């Protein structure tokens, strides 16, 4: 049982890292980023390619964060001219551009064949010990990210980005330039997504462009919507609920064998959808949010 | 408000933990049972085949159990859905291996899922039988322990079959068009490798993106090289558009399509005159063999459709029978013994058997057997790959007529 639980926890933490970026970008700053998976993909491919070419995994993860941050600069620059919904479309397009480039840059990424045999973290340890070590590392990184975002939220910088969310014109009137702050927020969220991508690549050990579809972005959005977009705990709670729903249905099947697997897939999506609707109707601020939160 | 939500959350978490702890009670190990994990693409892009593959595994396990099991051990099938996604496939495999304690995993379909699952089955020292095409599955690191067995032809072999057809039909200037995914490109690259190995030259090669409404520019690029035949790694939807646009262009050229594209549905979609003379190549199920008839009857019963509608179900059927015969032959259920006996019961030499009952009787009589599967003759090479035969069909007057079989 334990190895399966560890696997679920590791993937949950990867989603927490993704969701934390959105909490910072949307919950605190009000940027609607529908292209989160693009940064995730850049991180995954950067680290995979570096380690496949002989670099150590640690270098790969750091490089993943840096590489994911780079496109945040031009996208942040675009965001200066675009209002919320247009920015959402541009980011969505960005993530699709990343996927299509990765698909077609066959010399580097082997395109749709994917990259097999990516090095695992702590591969020198045997099975269970290496799983625990991976879990510990991702947990530590996630806690660090939570601590960092908490610090950001409470700092003068954090108050300013929340002011941008609530009234951008007022911020400008006070003589502050929102643009640079938005770019920084995007870059930090992108770096978190890049690190998540690197961990994902080294955990699954095989990546292919099909894994980086917009659905991943929307899973992270579901997580923060369920958990509470403006709360850091919301990203954690929401990701955990999402993973329990997605994986829990496997066990329902073991207890209720008369429900076929194909019916179960529909039930699973249906339950997630129903929960989202109920959440929006009754707790639009999310499970962890206070009444009056966005 | 905050306290309530925290309480609700804790209650939810406690309930979740309780549910997760239950399976340990339910799935306690019991003696005399061999657990098979059926890891099929029930949903996602493989969903057309997944349910049928699962039903074939269950039906074959019933056959084995009805005959008294393998070496007296009954099979139990536990199924999971890969959702045709590597991530979901990894979690499903972890659950099967770790919670259900399965002793073999059968029927991963897409190469992506198989490549992501094979490190886990290797770690657990469990046999994985798949129906994927990617060449990477044959060799280390994926198949470092030799525990992965492939029941489908590799994309390379498809390419080799295409090259054989080109030689046989006397084509000199082939070009390729490939759908941009692992299988499409695998077919085209496999063909290129085989054709150049024969000293030929591919005059043009185009890779196209899925879901376009027109492929005119890609087609023009290929036709500009003046080929005498175009070999494709394509699917039905895109082939339909390509065929229509080619027919409108009026340029004479021959086509070689993989069987899943050059199908009756294609003829229906574009009308017979358009595809007259097009060549369709597919791995043939062992359709003349007795084992295929047994599979066909079981598939018909489980799914209400003919067995020919799902070549992968024939493969998963064979997986169960092969495993059962290997266990019977070994007399033990540990992975190393099974691995050692799979080739012993499936490859020549030996008495050719077509059903589990016949194989069981022959093994009990102390004979060496060679199981002839429903999907192919099932002779595994050193990489755990099989080499099925390829049927070459011509579309004539709207009918798809198989003319000859190519052996590679």
PDB file of C-alpha atoms in Angstrom, chain A residues 30-266:
ATOM      1  CA  UNK A  30      -5.344  38.854 -10.450  1.00  0.00           C
ATOM      2  CA  UNK A  31      -3.489  37.605 -13.549  1.00  0.00           C
ATOM      3  CA  UNK A  32      -5.481  34.948 -15.393  1.00  0.00           C
ATOM      4  CA  UNK A  33      -2.805  32.544 -16.602  1.00  0.00           C
ATOM      5  CA  UNK A  34      -4.313  29.761 -18.750  1.00  0.00           C
ATOM      6  CA  UNK A  35      -0.912  28.687 -20.030  1.00  0.00           C
ATOM      7  CA  UNK A  36       0.637  27.339 -16.868  1.00  0.00           C
ATOM      8  CA  UNK A  37       1.352  23.975 -18.474  1.00  0.00           C
ATOM      9  CA  UNK A  38       3.681  25.716 -20.938  1.00  0.00           C
ATOM     10  CA  UNK A  39       6.099  26.600 -18.121  1.00  0.00           C
ATOM     11  CA  UNK A  40       5.633  23.098 -16.685  1.00  0.00           C
ATOM     12  CA  UNK A  41       6.585  21.597 -20.062  1.00  0.00           C
ATOM     13  CA  UNK A  42       9.647  23.822 -20.431  1.00  0.00           C
ATOM     14  CA  UNK A  43      10.828  22.729 -16.994  1.00  0.00           C
ATOM     15  CA  UNK A  44      10.235  19.056 -17.717  1.00  0.00           C
ATOM     16  CA  UNK A  45      12.038  19.103 -21.067  1.00  0.00           C
ATOM     17  CA  UNK A  46      14.932  21.263 -19.867  1.00  0.00           C
ATOM     18  CA  UNK A  47      15.776  18.990 -16.980  1.00  0.00           C
ATOM     19  CA  UNK A  48      15.156  15.805 -18.978  1.00  0.00           C
ATOM     20  CA  UNK A  49      17.403  16.885 -21.846  1.00  0.00           C
ATOM     21  CA  UNK A  50      20.199  18.086 -19.574  1.00  0.00           C
ATOM     22  CA  UNK A  51      20.264  14.909 -17.491  1.00  0.00           C
ATOM     23  CA  UNK A  52      20.004  12.682 -20.576  1.00  0.00           C
ATOM     24  CA  UNK A  53      23.141  14.475 -21.786  1.00  0.00           C
ATOM     25  CA  UNK A  54      25.032  13.654 -18.642  1.00  0.00           C
ATOM     26  CA  UNK A  55      24.363  16.590 -16.340  1.00  0.00           C
ATOM     27  CA  UNK A  56      23.442  15.831 -12.722  1.00  0.00           C
ATOM     28  CA  UNK A  57      19.772  15.960 -11.745  1.00  0.00           C
ATOM     29  CA  UNK A  58      20.338  18.871  -9.360  1.00  0.00           C
ATOM     30  CA  UNK A  59      21.638  21.055 -12.197  1.00  0.00           C
ATOM     31  CA  UNK A  60      18.659  19.977 -14.298  1.00  0.00           C
ATOM     32  CA  UNK A  61      16.145  21.129 -11.696  1.00  0.00           C
ATOM     33  CA  UNK A  62      17.782  24.531 -11.246  1.00  0.00           C
ATOM     34  CA  UNK A  63      18.059  24.967 -15.017  1.00  0.00           C
ATOM     35  CA  UNK A  64      14.378  24.010 -15.334  1.00  0.00           C
ATOM     36  CA  UNK A  65      13.407  26.857 -13.016  1.00  0.00           C
ATOM     37  CA  UNK A  66      15.563  29.340 -14.916  1.00  0.00           C
ATOM     38  CA  UNK A  67      14.427  28.192 -18.373  1.00  0.00           C
ATOM     39  CA  UNK A  68      10.767  28.415 -17.358  1.00  0.00           C
ATOM     40  CA  UNK A  69      11.283  31.946 -16.047  1.00  0.00           C
ATOM     41  CA  UNK A  70      12.694  33.261 -19.332  1.00  0.00           C
ATOM     42  CA  UNK A  71       9.454  33.329 -21.383  1.00  0.00           C
ATOM     43  CA  UNK A  72       7.706  34.981 -18.432  1.00  0.00           C
ATOM     44  CA  UNK A  73       9.513  38.194 -19.381  1.00  0.00           C
ATOM     45  CA  UNK A  74       8.049  38.679 -22.873  1.00  0.00           C
ATOM     46  CA  UNK A  75       4.669  37.376 -21.735  1.00  0.00           C
ATOM     47  CA  UNK A  76       4.707  39.753 -18.805  1.00  0.00           C
ATOM     48  CA  UNK A  77       5.531  42.550 -21.222  1.00  0.00           C
ATOM     49  CA  UNK A  78       2.520  41.629 -23.358  1.00  0.00           C
ATOM     50  CA  UNK A  79       0.356  41.552 -20.257  1.00  0.00           C
ATOM     51  CA  UNK A  80       0.901  45.282 -19.861  1.00  0.00           C
ATOM     52  CA  UNK A  81      -1.236  45.964 -22.892  1.00  0.00           C
ATOM     53  CA  UNK A  82      -3.830  43.254 -22.466  1.00  0.00           C
ATOM     54  CA  UNK A  83      -6.743  43.188 -20.061  1.00  0.00           C
ATOM     55  CA  UNK A  84      -7.628  40.059 -18.091  1.00  0.00           C
ATOM     56  CA  UNK A  85      -9.442  37.899 -20.613  1.00  0.00           C
ATOM     57  CA  UNK A  86      -7.129  38.754 -23.511  1.00  0.00           C
ATOM     58  CA  UNK A  87      -4.153  37.907 -21.355  1.00  0.00           C
ATOM     59  CA  UNK A  88      -5.793  34.536 -20.621  1.00  0.00           C
ATOM     60  CA  UNK A  89      -6.045  33.808 -24.350  1.00  0.00           C
ATOM     61  CA  UNK A  90      -2.440  34.819 -25.000  1.00  0.00           C
ATOM     62  CA  UNK A  91      -1.140  32.546 -22.244  1.00  0.00           C
ATOM     63  CA  UNK A  92      -3.288  29.648 -23.470  1.00  0.00           C
ATOM     64  CA  UNK A  93      -1.830  30.164 -26.940  1.00  0.00           C
ATOM     65  CA  UNK A  94       1.665  30.297 -25.429  1.00  0.00           C
ATOM     66  CA  UNK A  95       1.262  26.868 -23.848  1.00  0.00           C
ATOM     67  CA  UNK A  96       0.051  25.440 -27.155  1.00  0.00           C
ATOM     68  CA  UNK A  97       3.019  27.008 -28.958  1.00  0.00           C
ATOM     69  CA  UNK A  98       5.361  25.339 -26.470  1.00  0.00           C
ATOM     70  CA  UNK A  99       3.671  21.975 -27.043  1.00  0.00           C
ATOM     71  CA  UNK A 100       3.818  22.279 -30.832  1.00  0.00           C
ATOM     72  CA  UNK A 101       7.457  23.409 -30.805  1.00  0.00           C
ATOM     73  CA  UNK A 102       8.387  20.465 -28.590  1.00  0.00           C
ATOM     74  CA  UNK A 103       6.442  18.156 -30.921  1.00  0.00           C
ATOM     75  CA  UNK A 104       8.279  19.365 -34.001  1.00  0.00           C
ATOM     76  CA  UNK A 105      11.794  19.942 -32.698  1.00  0.00           C
ATOM     77  CA  UNK A 106      12.414  16.268 -33.333  1.00  0.00           C
ATOM     78  CA  UNK A 107      16.211  16.467 -33.351  1.00  0.00           C
ATOM     79  CA  UNK A 108      16.197  17.599 -29.710  1.00  0.00           C
ATOM     80  CA  UNK A 109      13.060  16.228 -28.142  1.00  0.00           C
ATOM     81  CA  UNK A 110      12.366  13.152 -30.356  1.00  0.00           C
ATOM     82  CA  UNK A 111       8.961  14.785 -30.939  1.00  0.00           C
ATOM     83  CA  UNK A 112       5.990  12.533 -30.446  1.00  0.00           C
ATOM     84  CA  UNK A 113       8.224   9.536 -29.688  1.00  0.00           C
ATOM     85  CA  UNK A 114       8.958  11.144 -26.350  1.00  0.00           C
ATOM     86  CA  UNK A 115      12.051  10.905 -24.179  1.00  0.00           C
ATOM     87  CA  UNK A 116      12.310   7.574 -22.338  1.00  0.00           C
ATOM     88  CA  UNK A 117      14.747   6.612 -19.623  1.00  0.00           C
ATOM     89  CA  UNK A 118      15.010   9.955 -17.828  1.00  0.00           C
ATOM     90  CA  UNK A 119      17.156   9.565 -14.710  1.00  0.00           C
ATOM     91  CA  UNK A 120      15.290   9.079 -11.477  1.00  0.00           C
ATOM     92  CA  UNK A 121      16.120  11.065  -8.383  1.00  0.00           C
ATOM     93  CA  UNK A 122      18.160   9.010  -5.916  1.00  0.00           C
ATOM     94  CA  UNK A 123      18.401   6.159  -8.411  1.00  0.00           C
ATOM     95  CA  UNK A 124      21.298   4.711  -6.413  1.00  0.00           C
ATOM     96  CA  UNK A 125      19.034   3.913  -3.465  1.00  0.00           C
ATOM     97  CA  UNK A 126      16.868   0.815  -3.730  1.00  0.00           C
ATOM     98  CA  UNK A 127      13.104   0.951  -4.467  1.00  0.00           C
ATOM     99  CA  UNK A 128      11.351   2.024  -1.266  1.00  0.00           C
ATOM    100  CA  UNK A 129      14.188   4.165   0.097  1.00  0.00           C
ATOM    101  CA  UNK A 130      14.458   6.126  -3.146  1.00  0.00           C
ATOM    102  CA  UNK A 131      10.683   6.745  -3.193  1.00  0.00           C
ATOM    103  CA  UNK A 132      10.837   8.114   0.348  1.00  0.00           C
ATOM    104  CA  UNK A 133      13.838  10.276  -0.552  1.00  0.00           C
ATOM    105  CA  UNK A 134      11.999  11.698  -3.582  1.00  0.00           C
ATOM    106  CA  UNK A 135       8.947  12.367  -1.433  1.00  0.00           C
ATOM    107  CA  UNK A 136      11.085  14.098   1.194  1.00  0.00           C
ATOM    108  CA  UNK A 137      12.807  16.276  -1.401  1.00  0.00           C
ATOM    109  CA  UNK A 138       9.589  17.368  -3.103  1.00  0.00           C
ATOM    110  CA  UNK A 139       7.986  17.982   0.285  1.00  0.00           C
ATOM    111  CA  UNK A 140      10.906  20.166   1.322  1.00  0.00           C
ATOM    112  CA  UNK A 141      10.740  22.143  -1.924  1.00  0.00           C
ATOM    113  CA  UNK A 142       6.981  22.576  -1.563  1.00  0.00           C
ATOM    114  CA  UNK A 143       7.307  23.783   2.036  1.00  0.00           C
ATOM    115  CA  UNK A 144       9.991  26.195   0.925  1.00  0.00           C
ATOM    116  CA  UNK A 145       7.694  27.499  -1.813  1.00  0.00           C
ATOM    117  CA  UNK A 146       4.824  27.892   0.652  1.00  0.00           C
ATOM    118  CA  UNK A 147       7.080  29.770   3.053  1.00  0.00           C
ATOM    119  CA  UNK A 148       8.337  31.979   0.232  1.00  0.00           C
ATOM    120  CA  UNK A 149       4.855  32.862  -1.033  1.00  0.00           C
ATOM    121  CA  UNK A 150       3.651  33.510   2.509  1.00  0.00           C
ATOM    122  CA  UNK A 151       6.558  35.921   2.948  1.00  0.00           C
ATOM    123  CA  UNK A 152       5.781  37.573  -0.391  1.00  0.00           C
ATOM    124  CA  UNK A 153       2.105  37.953   0.511  1.00  0.00           C
ATOM    125  CA  UNK A 154       2.919  39.708   3.790  1.00  0.00           C
ATOM    126  CA  UNK A 155       5.643  41.974   2.431  1.00  0.00           C
ATOM    127  CA  UNK A 156       5.120  45.468   0.991  1.00  0.00           C
ATOM    128  CA  UNK A 157       5.537  43.829  -2.425  1.00  0.00           C
ATOM    129  CA  UNK A 158       2.658  41.483  -1.555  1.00  0.00           C
ATOM    130  CA  UNK A 159       0.393  44.327  -0.502  1.00  0.00           C
ATOM    131  CA  UNK A 160       1.171  46.106  -3.735  1.00  0.00           C
ATOM    132  CA  UNK A 161       0.326  43.130  -5.975  1.00  0.00           C
ATOM    133  CA  UNK A 162      -2.923  42.659  -4.075  1.00  0.00           C
ATOM    134  CA  UNK A 163      -3.641  46.325  -4.739  1.00  0.00           C
ATOM    135  CA  UNK A 164      -3.024  45.660  -8.452  1.00  0.00           C
ATOM    136  CA  UNK A 165      -5.583  42.869  -8.258  1.00  0.00           C
ATOM    137  CA  UNK A 166      -8.153  45.041  -6.538  1.00  0.00           C
ATOM    138  CA  UNK A 167      -7.700  48.284  -8.463  1.00  0.00           C
ATOM    139  CA  UNK A 168      -4.921  48.710 -10.995  1.00  0.00           C
ATOM    140  CA  UNK A 169      -5.860  52.288 -11.842  1.00  0.00           C
ATOM    141  CA  UNK A 170      -5.560  53.303  -8.214  1.00  0.00           C
ATOM    142  CA  UNK A 171      -2.083  51.760  -8.066  1.00  0.00           C
ATOM    143  CA  UNK A 172      -1.029  53.769 -11.103  1.00  0.00           C
ATOM    144  CA  UNK A 173      -2.522  56.909  -9.587  1.00  0.00           C
ATOM    145  CA  UNK A 174      -0.303  56.355  -6.557  1.00  0.00           C
ATOM    146  CA  UNK A 175       2.706  56.554  -8.835  1.00  0.00           C
ATOM    147  CA  UNK A 176       3.570  52.845  -8.937  1.00  0.00           C
ATOM    148  CA  UNK A 177       4.175  51.007 -12.211  1.00  0.00           C
ATOM    149  CA  UNK A 178       2.192  47.713 -12.142  1.00  0.00           C
ATOM    150  CA  UNK A 179       4.044  46.296 -15.138  1.00  0.00           C
ATOM    151  CA  UNK A 180       7.301  45.362 -13.450  1.00  0.00           C
ATOM    152  CA  UNK A 181       5.447  43.804 -10.530  1.00  0.00           C
ATOM    153  CA  UNK A 182       3.334  41.672 -12.835  1.00  0.00           C
ATOM    154  CA  UNK A 183       6.434  40.438 -14.655  1.00  0.00           C
ATOM    155  CA  UNK A 184       8.078  39.452 -11.377  1.00  0.00           C
ATOM    156  CA  UNK A 185       4.958  37.605 -10.243  1.00  0.00           C
ATOM    157  CA  UNK A 186       4.757  35.760 -13.548  1.00  0.00           C
ATOM    158  CA  UNK A 187       8.427  34.829 -13.352  1.00  0.00           C
ATOM    159  CA  UNK A 188       8.140  33.412  -9.826  1.00  0.00           C
ATOM    160  CA  UNK A 189       5.034  31.368 -10.744  1.00  0.00           C
ATOM    161  CA  UNK A 190       6.773  30.154 -13.908  1.00  0.00           C
ATOM    162  CA  UNK A 191       9.843  29.063 -11.947  1.00  0.00           C
ATOM    163  CA  UNK A 192       7.652  27.042  -9.573  1.00  0.00           C
ATOM    164  CA  UNK A 193       5.944  25.406 -12.567  1.00  0.00           C
ATOM    165  CA  UNK A 194       9.361  24.693 -14.083  1.00  0.00           C
ATOM    166  CA  UNK A 195      10.555  22.986 -10.893  1.00  0.00           C
ATOM    167  CA  UNK A 196       7.309  21.003 -10.777  1.00  0.00           C
ATOM    168  CA  UNK A 197       7.947  19.977 -14.391  1.00  0.00           C
ATOM    169  CA  UNK A 198      11.473  18.803 -13.582  1.00  0.00           C
ATOM    170  CA  UNK A 199      10.264  16.683 -10.676  1.00  0.00           C
ATOM    171  CA  UNK A 200       7.509  15.299 -12.884  1.00  0.00           C
ATOM    172  CA  UNK A 201       9.975  14.296 -15.610  1.00  0.00           C
ATOM    173  CA  UNK A 202      12.326  12.620 -13.150  1.00  0.00           C
ATOM    174  CA  UNK A 203       9.466  10.835 -11.404  1.00  0.00           C
ATOM    175  CA  UNK A 204       7.519   9.515 -14.403  1.00  0.00           C
ATOM    176  CA  UNK A 205      10.866   8.987 -16.271  1.00  0.00           C
ATOM    177  CA  UNK A 206       9.165   9.332 -19.660  1.00  0.00           C
ATOM    178  CA  UNK A 207       7.844  12.540 -21.199  1.00  0.00           C
ATOM    179  CA  UNK A 208       6.013  13.137 -24.439  1.00  0.00           C
ATOM    180  CA  UNK A 209       4.210  16.273 -25.688  1.00  0.00           C
ATOM    181  CA  UNK A 210       0.789  14.651 -25.078  1.00  0.00           C
ATOM    182  CA  UNK A 211       1.369  15.018 -21.344  1.00  0.00           C
ATOM    183  CA  UNK A 212       1.463  18.797 -21.597  1.00  0.00           C
ATOM    184  CA  UNK A 213      -2.041  19.551 -22.790  1.00  0.00           C
ATOM    185  CA  UNK A 214      -4.149  22.443 -21.410  1.00  0.00           C
ATOM    186  CA  UNK A 215      -5.973  19.972 -19.142  1.00  0.00           C
ATOM    187  CA  UNK A 216      -2.988  20.128 -16.781  1.00  0.00           C
ATOM    188  CA  UNK A 217      -3.417  23.895 -16.498  1.00  0.00           C
ATOM    189  CA  UNK A 218      -7.075  23.415 -15.709  1.00  0.00           C
ATOM    190  CA  UNK A 219      -6.419  20.757 -13.102  1.00  0.00           C
ATOM    191  CA  UNK A 220      -4.334  23.367 -11.296  1.00  0.00           C
ATOM    192  CA  UNK A 221      -7.157  25.880 -11.753  1.00  0.00           C
ATOM    193  CA  UNK A 222      -9.670  23.357 -10.362  1.00  0.00           C
ATOM    194  CA  UNK A 223      -7.411  22.858  -7.371  1.00  0.00           C
ATOM    195  CA  UNK A 224      -7.264  26.550  -6.488  1.00  0.00           C
ATOM    196  CA  UNK A 225     -10.967  27.054  -7.232  1.00  0.00           C
ATOM    197  CA  UNK A 226     -11.903  24.212  -4.868  1.00  0.00           C
ATOM    198  CA  UNK A 227      -9.378  25.109  -2.222  1.00  0.00           C
ATOM    199  CA  UNK A 228      -9.609  28.877  -2.345  1.00  0.00           C
ATOM    200  CA  UNK A 229      -7.746  31.016  -4.848  1.00  0.00           C
ATOM    201  CA  UNK A 230      -6.480  33.723  -2.539  1.00  0.00           C
ATOM    202  CA  UNK A 231      -5.227  31.448   0.230  1.00  0.00           C
ATOM    203  CA  UNK A 232      -1.967  29.570   0.154  1.00  0.00           C
ATOM    204  CA  UNK A 233      -3.536  26.682   2.063  1.00  0.00           C
ATOM    205  CA  UNK A 234      -6.155  26.624  -0.711  1.00  0.00           C
ATOM    206  CA  UNK A 235      -3.611  25.342  -3.230  1.00  0.00           C
ATOM    207  CA  UNK A 236      -2.666  22.491  -0.867  1.00  0.00           C
ATOM    208  CA  UNK A 237      -6.195  21.515   0.128  1.00  0.00           C
ATOM    209  CA  UNK A 238      -7.512  21.844  -3.423  1.00  0.00           C
ATOM    210  CA  UNK A 239      -4.748  19.712  -4.954  1.00  0.00           C
ATOM    211  CA  UNK A 240      -5.280  17.034  -2.311  1.00  0.00           C
ATOM    212  CA  UNK A 241      -9.035  16.921  -2.934  1.00  0.00           C
ATOM    213  CA  UNK A 242      -8.520  16.791  -6.689  1.00  0.00           C
ATOM    214  CA  UNK A 243      -6.087  13.875  -6.421  1.00  0.00           C
ATOM    215  CA  UNK A 244      -8.339  11.974  -3.992  1.00  0.00           C
ATOM    216  CA  UNK A 245     -11.217  12.364  -6.449  1.00  0.00           C
ATOM    217  CA  UNK A 246      -9.179  11.342  -9.488  1.00  0.00           C
ATOM    218  CA  UNK A 247      -7.483   8.385  -7.793  1.00  0.00           C
ATOM    219  CA  UNK A 248     -10.215   7.452  -5.310  1.00  0.00           C
ATOM    220  CA  UNK A 249     -12.443   6.265  -8.117  1.00  0.00           C
ATOM    221  CA  UNK A 250     -10.037   3.354  -8.658  1.00  0.00           C
ATOM    222  CA  UNK A 251     -11.018   2.002  -5.251  1.00  0.00           C
ATOM    223  CA  UNK A 252     -14.715   2.587  -5.779  1.00  0.00           C
ATOM    224  CA  UNK A 253     -14.299   0.244  -8.725  1.00  0.00           C
ATOM    225  CA  UNK A 254     -12.794  -2.464  -6.502  1.00  0.00           C
ATOM    226  CA  UNK A 255     -15.763  -2.281  -4.140  1.00  0.00           C
ATOM    227  CA  UNK A 256     -18.479  -1.849  -6.760  1.00  0.00           C
ATOM    228  CA  UNK A 257     -17.358  -4.089  -9.621  1.00  0.00           C
ATOM    229  CA  UNK A 258     -20.692  -3.675 -11.438  1.00  0.00           C
ATOM    230  CA  UNK A 259     -19.655  -0.161 -12.455  1.00  0.00           C
ATOM    231  CA  UNK A 260     -17.539  -0.609 -15.565  1.00  0.00           C
ATOM    232  CA  UNK A 261     -14.228   1.205 -15.993  1.00  0.00           C
ATOM    233  CA  UNK A 262     -15.570   3.305 -18.841  1.00  0.00           C
ATOM    234  CA  UNK A 263     -18.589   4.347 -16.779  1.00  0.00           C
ATOM    235  CA  UNK A 264     -16.230   5.126 -13.907  1.00  0.00           C
ATOM    236  CA  UNK A 265     -14.250   7.556 -16.074  1.00  0.00           C
ATOM    237  CA  UNK A 266     -17.427   9.497 -16.761  1.00  0.00           C
TER     238      UNK A 266
END
